[in-house]
Coordinates of N, CA and C in Angstrom, one line a residue:
M728 N -1.7 -9.5 -17.2 CA -2.1 -9.8 -15.8 C -3.4 -10.4 -15.5
F729 N -4.3 -9.5 -16.4 CA -5.8 -9.8 -16.2 C -6.1 -10.2 -17.5
D730 N -6.9 -11.2 -17.9 CA -7.7 -11.6 -19.2 C -9.4 -11.1 -19.2
F731 N -9.7 -10.1 -19.7 CA -10.9 -9.8 -19.9 C -11.2 -9.8 -21.4
T732 N -10.9 -10.9 -21.8 CA -11.5 -10.9 -23.5 C -12.7 -11.0 -23.5
G733 N -13.4 -10.5 -24.3 CA -14.9 -10.5 -24.5 C -15.7 -10.3 -23.4
K734 N -15.1 -9.6 -22.6 CA -16.0 -9.1 -21.3 C -16.5 -7.7 -21.4
N735 N -17.8 -7.6 -21.4 CA -18.2 -5.9 -21.5 C -18.3 -5.2 -20.1
V736 N -17.4 -4.1 -20.1 CA -17.4 -3.2 -19.1 C -17.7 -2.0 -19.1
L737 N -18.7 -1.5 -18.1 CA -19.1 -0.2 -18.2 C -18.6 0.7 -16.9
I738 N -17.9 1.6 -17.3 CA -17.0 2.4 -16.2 C -17.4 3.8 -15.9
T739 N -18.1 4.1 -14.8 CA -18.4 5.4 -14.6 C -17.5 6.5 -14.3
G740 N -17.5 7.8 -14.4 CA -16.6 8.8 -14.0 C -15.3 8.5 -15.0
A741 N -15.6 8.1 -16.1 CA -14.6 7.8 -17.1 C -13.8 8.7 -17.4
S742 N -13.9 10.1 -17.3 CA -13.4 11.4 -17.8 C -11.9 11.7 -17.0
G743 N -12.3 11.3 -15.8 CA -11.3 11.3 -14.6 C -10.1 10.6 -14.9
A744 N -9.2 11.0 -14.1 CA -7.6 10.1 -14.2 C -7.8 8.8 -13.7
L745 N -8.4 8.4 -12.7 CA -8.4 7.0 -12.6 C -9.6 6.2 -13.6
G746 N -10.8 6.8 -13.9 CA -11.5 6.4 -15.1 C -10.9 6.1 -16.3
T747 N -10.2 7.2 -16.9 CA -9.4 6.9 -18.0 C -8.6 5.9 -18.0
T748 N -7.9 5.8 -17.1 CA -7.1 4.6 -16.8 C -7.6 3.4 -16.8
L749 N -8.6 3.2 -16.1 CA -9.4 2.0 -16.1 C -9.8 1.8 -17.5
A750 N -10.3 2.5 -18.6 CA -10.8 2.2 -19.6 C -9.6 1.8 -20.3
V751 N -8.6 2.3 -20.3 CA -7.5 2.1 -21.2 C -7.0 0.3 -20.6
Q752 N -6.8 0.3 -19.5 CA -6.3 -1.0 -19.0 C -7.4 -2.1 -18.9
F753 N -8.3 -1.8 -18.9 CA -9.6 -3.1 -19.3 C -9.6 -3.1 -20.7
A754 N -9.5 -2.2 -21.6 CA -9.3 -2.7 -23.2 C -8.1 -3.2 -23.2
G755 N -6.9 -2.9 -22.8 CA -5.7 -3.5 -22.9 C -5.7 -4.9 -22.7
A756 N -6.7 -5.3 -21.6 CA -6.8 -6.7 -21.3 C -7.9 -7.3 -22.1
G757 N -8.5 -6.7 -23.1 CA -9.2 -7.6 -24.1 C -10.7 -6.9 -23.8
A758 N -11.2 -6.2 -23.1 CA -12.4 -6.1 -22.9 C -13.1 -4.8 -23.8
N759 N -14.2 -5.3 -23.9 CA -15.1 -4.2 -24.8 C -15.7 -3.2 -23.5
V760 N -15.3 -1.7 -23.9 CA -15.0 -0.8 -22.7 C -16.4 0.0 -23.1
V761 N -17.4 0.3 -22.3 CA -18.4 1.6 -22.3 C -17.5 2.7 -21.5
A762 N -17.1 3.7 -21.8 CA -16.6 4.8 -21.0 C -17.7 5.9 -20.9
A763 N -18.1 5.7 -19.4 CA -19.2 6.8 -19.1 C -18.9 7.9 -18.6
A764 N -19.4 9.1 -19.0 CA -19.2 10.4 -18.1 C -20.1 11.5 -18.5
R765 N -19.8 12.9 -18.1 CA -20.6 13.6 -18.3 C -20.2 14.6 -19.6
S766 N -18.8 14.3 -19.6 CA -18.3 15.0 -20.7 C -16.8 14.2 -21.0
R767 N -16.5 14.6 -22.1 CA -15.2 14.1 -22.7 C -15.2 12.5 -22.7
Y768 N -16.4 12.1 -22.9 CA -16.5 10.4 -22.8 C -16.0 9.8 -24.3
D769 N -16.2 10.7 -25.2 CA -15.6 10.1 -26.4 C -14.1 10.1 -26.7
E770 N -13.3 11.4 -26.0 CA -12.2 11.3 -26.0 C -11.6 10.2 -25.3
V771 N -12.3 9.8 -24.1 CA -11.6 8.4 -23.5 C -11.8 7.4 -24.3
A772 N -12.9 7.1 -24.7 CA -13.0 6.1 -25.7 C -12.2 6.0 -26.8
E773 N -11.6 7.0 -27.4 CA -10.8 6.9 -28.2 C -9.5 6.5 -27.9
K774 N -9.1 7.2 -26.7 CA -7.6 6.5 -25.9 C -7.9 4.8 -25.7
A775 N -8.9 4.4 -25.4 CA -8.9 3.0 -25.2 C -8.9 2.3 -26.3
G776 N -9.4 2.7 -27.5 CA -9.2 2.0 -28.6 C -10.5 1.4 -29.2
P777 N -10.6 0.6 -30.3 CA -11.3 0.5 -31.3 C -12.6 -0.5 -30.5
N778 N -12.4 -0.9 -29.5 CA -13.5 -1.8 -29.1 C -13.8 -1.0 -27.9
S779 N -14.2 0.2 -27.6 CA -14.6 1.2 -26.9 C -15.4 2.2 -27.5
I780 N -16.6 2.4 -26.7 CA -17.6 3.5 -27.0 C -17.8 4.5 -26.0
G781 N -18.0 5.7 -26.1 CA -18.2 6.6 -25.2 C -19.9 7.0 -25.1
V782 N -20.2 7.3 -23.8 CA -21.8 7.6 -23.6 C -21.9 8.5 -22.5
R783 N -22.7 9.3 -22.5 CA -23.0 10.5 -21.9 C -23.7 9.9 -20.6
L784 N -23.2 10.3 -19.3 CA -23.8 9.6 -18.3 C -23.7 10.4 -17.0
D785 N -24.7 11.2 -16.5 CA -24.8 11.9 -15.2 C -25.4 10.9 -14.4
V786 N -24.6 10.2 -13.3 CA -25.0 9.1 -12.7 C -26.3 9.5 -11.6
T787 N -26.8 10.5 -11.5 CA -27.7 10.9 -10.5 C -29.2 10.8 -11.3
S788 N -29.2 10.6 -12.7 CA -30.2 10.4 -13.5 C -30.7 9.3 -13.8
E789 N -31.8 8.5 -13.3 CA -32.5 7.4 -13.8 C -32.2 7.1 -15.2
A790 N -32.9 8.0 -15.8 CA -33.1 8.3 -17.4 C -31.9 8.0 -18.2
E791 N -30.8 8.6 -17.8 CA -29.4 8.5 -18.3 C -28.9 6.9 -18.2
W792 N -29.0 6.5 -16.9 CA -28.6 5.3 -16.9 C -29.3 4.1 -17.8
A793 N -30.4 4.4 -17.8 CA -31.3 3.4 -18.8 C -30.7 3.7 -20.1
A794 N -30.6 4.9 -20.8 CA -30.0 5.0 -22.0 C -28.5 4.3 -21.9
A795 N -27.6 4.5 -21.3 CA -26.5 4.2 -21.2 C -26.2 2.9 -21.4
T796 N -27.0 2.0 -20.6 CA -27.2 0.7 -20.4 C -27.6 -0.1 -21.8
A797 N -28.7 0.5 -22.0 CA -29.2 0.3 -23.4 C -28.2 0.2 -24.7
R798 N -27.5 1.6 -24.5 CA -26.5 1.8 -25.4 C -25.3 0.6 -25.6
A799 N -25.0 0.3 -24.6 CA -23.8 -0.5 -24.2 C -24.5 -2.1 -24.8
E800 N -25.8 -2.3 -24.4 CA -26.2 -3.7 -24.9 C -26.1 -3.8 -26.3
E801 N -26.9 -2.5 -27.0 CA -26.9 -2.4 -28.5 C -25.6 -2.7 -29.2
R802 N -24.6 -2.0 -28.5 CA -23.2 -2.1 -29.1 C -22.3 -3.7 -29.1
F803 N -22.6 -4.1 -27.5 CA -21.6 -5.3 -27.1 C -22.6 -6.4 -26.6
G804 N -23.7 -6.4 -26.1 CA -24.5 -7.0 -25.7 C -24.6 -6.9 -23.9
P805 N -25.0 -8.0 -23.1 CA -25.1 -7.6 -22.0 C -23.9 -7.4 -21.2
L806 N -24.1 -6.4 -20.3 CA -22.6 -6.2 -19.5 C -22.3 -7.1 -18.7
D807 N -21.2 -7.3 -18.5 CA -20.3 -8.2 -17.4 C -19.8 -7.6 -16.1
I808 N -19.5 -6.3 -16.5 CA -18.8 -5.7 -15.1 C -19.1 -4.2 -15.2
L809 N -19.8 -3.6 -14.0 CA -19.7 -2.4 -13.7 C -18.8 -1.9 -12.7
V810 N -18.0 -0.9 -13.1 CA -17.3 0.0 -12.0 C -17.7 1.2 -11.8
N811 N -18.3 1.4 -10.7 CA -18.9 2.6 -10.2 C -17.7 3.5 -9.7
N812 N -17.4 4.3 -10.2 CA -16.3 5.1 -10.1 C -16.4 6.4 -10.0
A813 N -17.8 7.2 -10.5 CA -18.0 8.6 -10.4 C -18.0 9.0 -9.0
A814 N -17.5 10.3 -8.9 CA -17.4 10.7 -7.6 C -17.5 12.3 -7.3
Y815 N -18.1 13.0 -6.4 CA -17.9 14.2 -6.1 C -17.6 14.7 -4.9
L816 N -16.7 15.5 -4.6 CA -16.1 15.8 -3.3 C -16.3 17.3 -3.3
R817 N -16.6 17.9 -2.0 CA -16.6 19.2 -1.5 C -16.2 19.1 -0.1
L818 N -15.2 20.3 0.1 CA -14.7 20.4 1.5 C -16.1 21.2 2.0
G819 N -15.8 20.8 3.6 CA -16.7 21.3 4.7 C -16.8 20.7 5.7
N820 N -16.9 21.2 6.8 CA -17.3 20.3 8.2 C -19.0 20.3 8.4
T821 N -19.2 19.7 9.4 CA -20.9 19.6 9.6 C -21.5 20.9 9.9
E822 N -20.6 22.2 10.0 CA -21.4 23.7 10.1 C -21.1 24.5 8.9
S823 N -20.0 24.1 8.3 CA -19.7 24.8 6.9 C -20.2 24.3 5.9
I824 N -20.5 23.3 5.6 CA -20.8 22.6 4.4 C -22.1 23.2 3.7
P825 N -22.1 24.0 2.6 CA -23.7 24.3 2.2 C -24.6 23.2 2.1
L826 N -25.7 23.2 2.4 CA -26.5 22.0 2.3 C -26.8 21.5 1.1
E827 N -26.9 22.2 -0.1 CA -27.0 22.2 -1.2 C -25.9 21.2 -1.8
E828 N -24.6 21.4 -1.2 CA -23.5 20.7 -1.8 C -23.3 19.1 -0.9
F829 N -23.8 19.5 0.1 CA -23.8 18.1 0.9 C -24.9 17.2 0.0
R830 N -25.8 17.6 -0.3 CA -27.0 16.9 -1.0 C -26.5 16.6 -2.5
R831 N -25.5 17.4 -2.8 CA -25.1 16.8 -4.2 C -24.0 15.6 -4.1
V832 N -23.3 15.8 -3.1 CA -22.2 14.7 -2.7 C -23.0 13.4 -2.7
I833 N -24.2 13.4 -1.8 CA -24.6 12.2 -1.5 C -25.4 11.8 -3.0
D834 N -25.9 12.6 -3.7 CA -26.7 12.1 -4.8 C -25.6 11.5 -5.8
T835 N -24.6 12.2 -5.8 CA -23.5 11.5 -7.1 C -22.9 10.4 -6.4
N836 N -22.5 10.3 -5.2 CA -21.7 9.2 -4.7 C -22.4 7.9 -4.2
L837 N -23.7 8.1 -3.7 CA -24.3 7.2 -3.2 C -25.6 6.8 -3.9
T838 N -26.3 7.8 -4.3 CA -27.6 7.4 -5.1 C -27.2 7.1 -6.3
G839 N -26.1 7.7 -6.9 CA -25.5 7.1 -8.3 C -25.1 5.9 -8.5
T840 N -24.6 5.3 -7.4 CA -24.2 3.8 -7.3 C -25.4 3.2 -7.2
L841 N -26.5 3.3 -6.4 CA -27.6 2.7 -6.4 C -28.1 2.6 -7.6
L842 N -28.5 3.7 -8.3 CA -29.0 3.5 -9.8 C -28.3 2.8 -10.8
G843 N -26.8 3.1 -10.4 CA -26.2 2.4 -11.4 C -26.5 0.4 -11.6
I844 N -26.3 0.1 -10.0 CA -26.7 -1.2 -9.9 C -28.1 -1.7 -10.3
R845 N -29.1 -0.8 -9.8 CA -30.5 -1.1 -10.5 C -30.5 -1.1 -12.1
A846 N -29.6 -0.4 -12.7 CA -29.6 -0.4 -14.2 C -29.0 -1.6 -14.7
V847 N -27.8 -2.1 -14.4 CA -27.0 -3.1 -14.6 C -27.5 -4.4 -14.5
A848 N -28.4 -4.7 -13.4 CA -28.4 -5.9 -12.8 C -29.3 -6.9 -13.5
P849 N -30.4 -6.2 -14.5 CA -31.0 -7.0 -15.6 C -30.0 -7.6 -16.6
S850 N -29.3 -6.5 -16.9 CA -28.4 -6.9 -18.0 C -27.2 -8.0 -17.7
M851 N -26.9 -8.1 -16.3 CA -26.0 -9.0 -15.9 C -26.6 -10.1 -15.6
R852 N -27.9 -10.5 -15.3 CA -28.5 -11.8 -15.4 C -28.9 -12.2 -16.5
A853 N -28.9 -11.3 -17.5 CA -28.9 -11.9 -19.0 C -27.7 -12.6 -19.4
A854 N -26.8 -12.1 -18.9 CA -25.2 -12.7 -19.1 C -25.0 -13.9 -18.5
G855 N -25.8 -14.0 -17.4 CA -25.4 -15.1 -16.6 C -24.4 -15.0 -15.4
G856 N -24.4 -13.9 -15.1 CA -23.8 -13.1 -13.8 C -22.8 -12.1 -14.3
G857 N -22.3 -11.4 -13.3 CA -21.3 -10.4 -13.4 C -20.8 -10.0 -12.0
A858 N -20.2 -8.7 -12.4 CA -19.2 -8.4 -10.9 C -19.5 -6.9 -11.2
I859 N -19.7 -6.3 -10.1 CA -19.9 -5.0 -9.9 C -18.8 -4.3 -8.9
V860 N -17.9 -3.3 -9.0 CA -16.8 -2.9 -8.5 C -17.4 -1.6 -7.7
V861 N -17.5 -1.3 -6.5 CA -17.8 0.1 -5.9 C -16.4 0.8 -5.5
V862 N -16.1 1.9 -6.1 CA -14.8 2.5 -5.8 C -15.2 3.5 -4.5
N863 N -14.9 3.1 -3.3 CA -15.0 3.7 -2.3 C -13.6 4.6 -1.8
S864 N -13.1 4.8 -0.6 CA -12.2 5.6 -0.2 C -11.7 5.5 1.2
I865 N -10.8 5.8 1.6 CA -10.3 5.9 3.3 C -11.2 6.6 3.8
A866 N -11.9 7.8 3.0 CA -12.9 8.2 3.9 C -14.0 7.8 4.5
G867 N -14.3 6.4 4.0 CA -15.3 5.6 4.2 C -14.9 4.6 5.5
L868 N -13.8 4.8 5.9 CA -12.9 3.8 7.0 C -12.4 4.8 8.1
T869 N -12.5 5.8 8.1 CA -11.9 6.8 9.2 C -12.9 8.2 9.3
A870 N -12.5 8.8 10.4 CA -13.3 10.0 10.6 C -12.6 11.2 9.8
A871 N -13.1 11.8 9.0 CA -12.6 13.1 8.1 C -13.5 14.3 8.2
P872 N -13.3 15.1 9.5 CA -14.2 16.1 9.8 C -14.5 17.3 8.7
E873 N -13.4 17.4 7.8 CA -13.4 18.4 6.7 C -14.0 18.0 5.4
L874 N -14.5 16.4 5.4 CA -14.8 16.0 4.2 C -16.1 15.4 4.7
V875 N -17.0 16.3 5.4 CA -18.1 15.6 6.1 C -19.2 15.1 5.0
A876 N -19.2 15.7 4.0 CA -20.6 14.9 3.0 C -20.0 13.7 2.2
Y877 N -18.2 14.2 1.6 CA -17.7 13.2 1.2 C -17.8 11.6 2.0
S878 N -17.1 11.8 3.2 CA -17.2 10.8 4.3 C -18.4 10.0 4.7
S879 N -19.6 10.9 4.8 CA -20.8 10.2 4.6 C -21.3 9.4 3.6
S880 N -21.0 9.8 2.5 CA -21.5 9.2 1.4 C -20.7 7.9 1.3
K881 N -19.4 8.2 1.7 CA -18.4 6.7 1.5 C -19.0 5.8 2.6
W882 N -19.1 6.2 3.6 CA -19.6 5.2 4.8 C -20.8 4.6 4.4
A883 N -21.8 5.3 3.7 CA -23.0 4.6 3.4 C -23.0 3.9 2.3
L884 N -21.8 3.9 1.6 CA -21.9 3.1 0.3 C -21.1 1.6 0.8
R885 N -20.9 1.6 2.0 CA -20.2 0.1 2.6 C -21.5 -0.5 3.0
G886 N -22.4 0.1 3.6 CA -23.8 -0.4 3.8 C -24.6 -1.0 2.2
L887 N -24.4 -0.1 1.5 CA -25.1 -0.3 -0.2 C -24.5 -1.4 -0.8
M888 N -23.3 -1.4 -0.7 CA -22.3 -2.6 -1.3 C -22.6 -3.9 -0.7
R889 N -22.6 -4.0 0.8 CA -22.9 -5.2 1.1 C -24.4 -5.8 1.0
A890 N -25.4 -4.9 0.8 CA -26.8 -5.1 0.8 C -26.9 -5.8 -0.5
A891 N -26.5 -4.9 -1.5 CA -26.1 -5.5 -2.9 C -25.8 -6.9 -3.1
A892 N -24.6 -6.9 -2.5 CA -23.8 -8.3 -2.6 C -24.7 -9.5 -2.2
K893 N -25.4 -9.3 -1.1 CA -26.4 -10.2 -0.6 C -27.5 -10.5 -1.6
G894 N -28.0 -9.3 -1.9 CA -29.2 -9.5 -2.6 C -29.2 -10.1 -4.0
L895 N -27.8 -10.0 -4.6 CA -27.6 -10.3 -5.7 C -26.8 -11.5 -6.0
A896 N -26.6 -12.3 -5.0 CA -25.9 -13.4 -4.9 C -26.4 -14.4 -5.4
R897 N -27.7 -14.9 -5.5 CA -28.1 -15.8 -6.0 C -28.4 -15.9 -7.7
D898 N -28.0 -14.3 -8.1 CA -28.0 -14.1 -9.7 C -26.4 -14.2 -10.2
N899 N -25.8 -14.6 -9.4 CA -24.1 -14.7 -9.7 C -23.6 -13.5 -10.0
I900 N -24.0 -12.5 -9.3 CA -23.6 -11.3 -9.5 C -22.7 -10.9 -8.1
R901 N -21.4 -10.7 -8.4 CA -20.6 -9.9 -7.2 C -20.4 -8.8 -7.1
V902 N -20.5 -8.2 -5.8 CA -20.5 -7.0 -5.6 C -19.4 -6.7 -4.4
N903 N -18.1 -6.1 -4.9 CA -17.2 -5.7 -4.0 C -16.8 -4.3 -4.1
A904 N -15.9 -3.9 -3.1 CA -15.6 -2.5 -3.1 C -13.8 -2.3 -3.1
V905 N -13.4 -1.1 -3.4 CA -12.0 -0.9 -3.2 C -11.8 0.5 -2.6
H906 N -11.1 0.5 -1.5 CA -10.6 1.5 -0.7 C -9.5 2.2 -1.4
P907 N -9.2 3.0 -2.0 CA -8.0 3.5 -2.4 C -7.6 4.7 -1.4
G908 N -6.3 4.6 -1.2 CA -5.5 5.9 -0.3 C -5.8 7.3 -1.2
I909 N -4.9 7.9 -1.0 CA -4.7 9.4 -1.8 C -4.4 8.9 -3.1
I910 N -5.2 9.3 -4.3 CA -4.6 9.2 -5.4 C -4.0 10.5 -6.2
E911 N -2.9 10.2 -6.9 CA -2.8 11.7 -7.9 C -3.6 12.1 -8.8
T912 N -4.7 12.8 -8.2 CA -5.7 13.1 -9.3 C -6.2 14.9 -8.6
P913 N -7.1 15.3 -9.3 CA -7.4 16.8 -8.9 C -8.0 16.8 -7.5
L914 N -8.7 15.3 -6.9 CA -9.5 15.3 -5.9 C -8.7 15.4 -4.8
A915 N -7.2 15.1 -4.9 CA -6.2 15.1 -3.9 C -5.9 16.3 -3.3
Y916 N -6.5 17.6 -4.1 CA -6.0 18.8 -3.7 C -7.2 19.6 -3.7
A917 N -7.0 20.7 -2.7 CA -7.9 21.8 -2.5 C -7.7 22.8 -3.4
P918 N -8.7 23.6 -3.8 CA -8.8 24.7 -4.7 C -7.5 25.5 -4.8
D919 N -6.7 25.6 -3.5 CA -5.4 26.6 -3.4 C -4.2 25.6 -3.8
G920 N -4.4 24.6 -4.0 CA -3.4 23.4 -4.5 C -2.5 22.7 -3.6
S921 N -3.0 22.9 -2.1 CA -2.4 22.4 -1.0 C -3.2 20.8 -0.9
P922 N -2.3 19.9 -0.7 CA -2.8 18.4 -0.6 C -4.0 18.4 0.6
I923 N -5.2 17.8 0.4 CA -5.9 17.7 1.1 C -5.7 16.6 2.3
V924 N -5.0 15.8 2.1 CA -4.6 14.8 3.1 C -3.1 14.6 2.7
P925 N -2.3 15.3 3.9 CA -0.8 15.2 3.9 C -0.2 13.5 3.9
V926 N 0.5 12.8 3.0 CA 1.2 11.6 2.9 C 2.4 11.4 3.3
D927 N 3.2 12.6 3.3 CA 4.6 12.3 3.7 C 5.1 11.5 4.8
N928 N 4.3 11.5 6.0 CA 4.6 10.7 7.1 C 3.7 9.3 7.1
L929 N 3.3 8.8 6.2 CA 2.7 7.4 5.9 C 3.8 6.6 5.6
A930 N 3.3 5.4 5.9 CA 4.2 4.3 5.6 C 4.7 4.3 4.0
V931 N 3.7 4.4 3.3 CA 4.3 4.9 1.8 C 4.1 6.3 1.7
P932 N 4.9 6.9 1.7 CA 4.9 8.4 1.8 C 4.7 8.9 0.5
R933 N 3.3 8.9 -0.2 CA 3.4 9.4 -1.6 C 1.8 9.2 -1.9
N934 N 1.4 10.1 -2.8 CA 0.0 9.6 -3.4 C 0.0 8.3 -4.4
A935 N -0.8 7.6 -4.6 CA -0.7 6.6 -5.5 C -1.0 6.8 -6.9
A936 N -0.2 6.1 -7.7 CA -0.3 6.3 -9.2 C -2.0 5.9 -9.7
P937 N -2.7 6.4 -10.5 CA -4.0 5.7 -10.9 C -3.8 4.5 -11.4
E938 N -2.8 3.9 -11.8 CA -2.4 2.6 -12.5 C -2.5 1.5 -11.5
E939 N -1.9 1.8 -10.1 CA -2.0 1.0 -9.2 C -3.1 0.8 -8.4
I940 N -4.2 1.8 -8.4 CA -5.3 1.5 -7.9 C -6.2 0.8 -8.9
A941 N -6.0 1.2 -10.2 CA -6.8 0.3 -11.2 C -6.4 -0.9 -11.1
D942 N -5.2 -1.5 -10.9 CA -5.0 -2.9 -10.5 C -5.9 -3.5 -9.5
F943 N -6.2 -3.1 -8.6 CA -7.1 -3.6 -7.4 C -8.2 -3.4 -8.0
I944 N -8.9 -2.5 -8.6 CA -10.3 -2.8 -9.3 C -10.3 -3.7 -10.2
M945 N -9.3 -3.8 -11.1 CA -9.5 -4.9 -11.9 C -9.3 -6.3 -11.4
F946 N -8.6 -6.5 -10.3 CA -8.5 -7.6 -9.7 C -9.9 -8.4 -9.4
A947 N -10.5 -7.3 -8.4 CA -12.0 -7.5 -8.0 C -13.0 -7.8 -8.8
A948 N -13.1 -7.4 -10.2 CA -13.9 -7.6 -11.2 C -13.5 -8.6 -11.9
S949 N -12.3 -9.4 -11.7 CA -11.7 -10.4 -12.3 C -12.1 -11.8 -11.8
E950 N -12.0 -13.0 -12.6 CA -12.0 -14.2 -12.3 C -11.3 -14.5 -11.1
Q951 N -10.1 -13.9 -10.9 CA -9.2 -14.5 -10.1 C -10.0 -13.8 -8.4
A952 N -11.0 -12.9 -8.4 CA -11.7 -12.8 -7.3 C -13.0 -13.3 -7.2
R953 N -13.1 -14.5 -7.7 CA -14.6 -15.1 -8.1 C -15.1 -15.7 -6.8
F954 N -14.3 -15.9 -5.8 CA -14.9 -16.2 -4.6 C -14.8 -15.2 -3.5
A955 N -15.0 -14.1 -4.0 CA -15.2 -12.8 -3.0 C -16.5 -12.2 -3.3
T956 N -17.4 -11.8 -2.3 CA -18.3 -10.8 -2.6 C -18.7 -10.4 -1.3
G957 N -19.1 -9.0 -1.5 CA -19.3 -8.3 -0.1 C -18.1 -7.8 0.7
T958 N -16.8 -7.8 0.0 CA -15.6 -7.8 0.4 C -15.0 -6.3 0.2
E959 N -14.3 -6.0 0.9 CA -13.3 -4.4 0.9 C -12.0 -4.8 0.9
I960 N -11.7 -4.2 -0.4 CA -10.1 -4.4 -0.7 C -9.6 -2.9 -0.2
V961 N -8.7 -3.0 0.7 CA -8.0 -1.4 1.1 C -6.6 -1.5 0.5
A962 N -6.6 -0.4 -0.2 CA -5.0 0.0 -0.8 C -5.0 1.3 -0.5
D963 N -4.3 1.5 0.6 CA -4.3 2.9 1.2 C -2.8 3.1 1.4
G964 N -1.8 2.7 1.0 CA -0.6 3.0 1.5 C 0.1 3.2 2.8
G965 N -0.8 2.3 3.7 CA -0.4 2.3 5.1 C -1.3 3.4 6.0
Y966 N -2.1 4.2 5.2 CA -2.6 5.3 5.9 C -3.5 4.6 7.2
G967 N -4.0 3.6 7.0 CA -4.9 3.1 8.2 C -4.0 2.8 9.5
L968 N -2.6 2.5 9.2 CA -1.7 2.6 10.2 C -1.4 3.8 10.9
G969 N -1.6 5.0 10.5 CA -1.4 6.0 11.2 C 0.0 6.8 10.8
P970 N 0.4 7.7 11.2 CA 1.8 8.5 11.0 C 2.6 7.6 11.5
L971 N 3.9 7.5 11.0 CA 5.1 6.8 11.6 C 5.6 7.4 12.6
D972 N 5.7 8.7 12.8 CA 6.1 9.4 14.1 C 4.8 9.9 14.9

């Protein structure tokens, strides 16, 4: 479906369900994959195959971003694609969310994405251009009172994505976002195992498989999307339509 032969891709949050799926699918499409995460990155790289490496990356650390980018360039050359997929979620409304947890969500989801774009932009310029995909969320499109920190970070990401797209346009670097609906990952469930967002009454009454969302992300990163930048792709199973009854 997609051809990424010879392209060098760095994926953050690679140890999660979506990140691992992205690593495997990009590698299967011919890419050289850098699987970046705080843990289990070597395990993901092994799943993705011989043209993959794992690197430790806490996305909130500028030093670790510099090290991860340097390791990627050392192994494969300049980066062509960055998928900002790492995310942290903590339940809580405006009154109940602990301040330190609010800050951690913002630091991971928003600041981590900023640091990633800053780290890879020089590498992409050296490659003659590139594509950055920000994995956003339906929480960045709607009101989510019990996800006040997560929703705040995702709404802010929309501004960051557009500003980066405009700022990097003359460098031939495209920046787009994908807004998934509820994906079948641990992030979809509260600590007690109940779904954070029920989907039974949506147009598509199920959670998305990671592979389905990975296809949208790969499209945004591909040459098929070469005329798009500063764009938001919504893959929410009809969540934005509201309940059917």
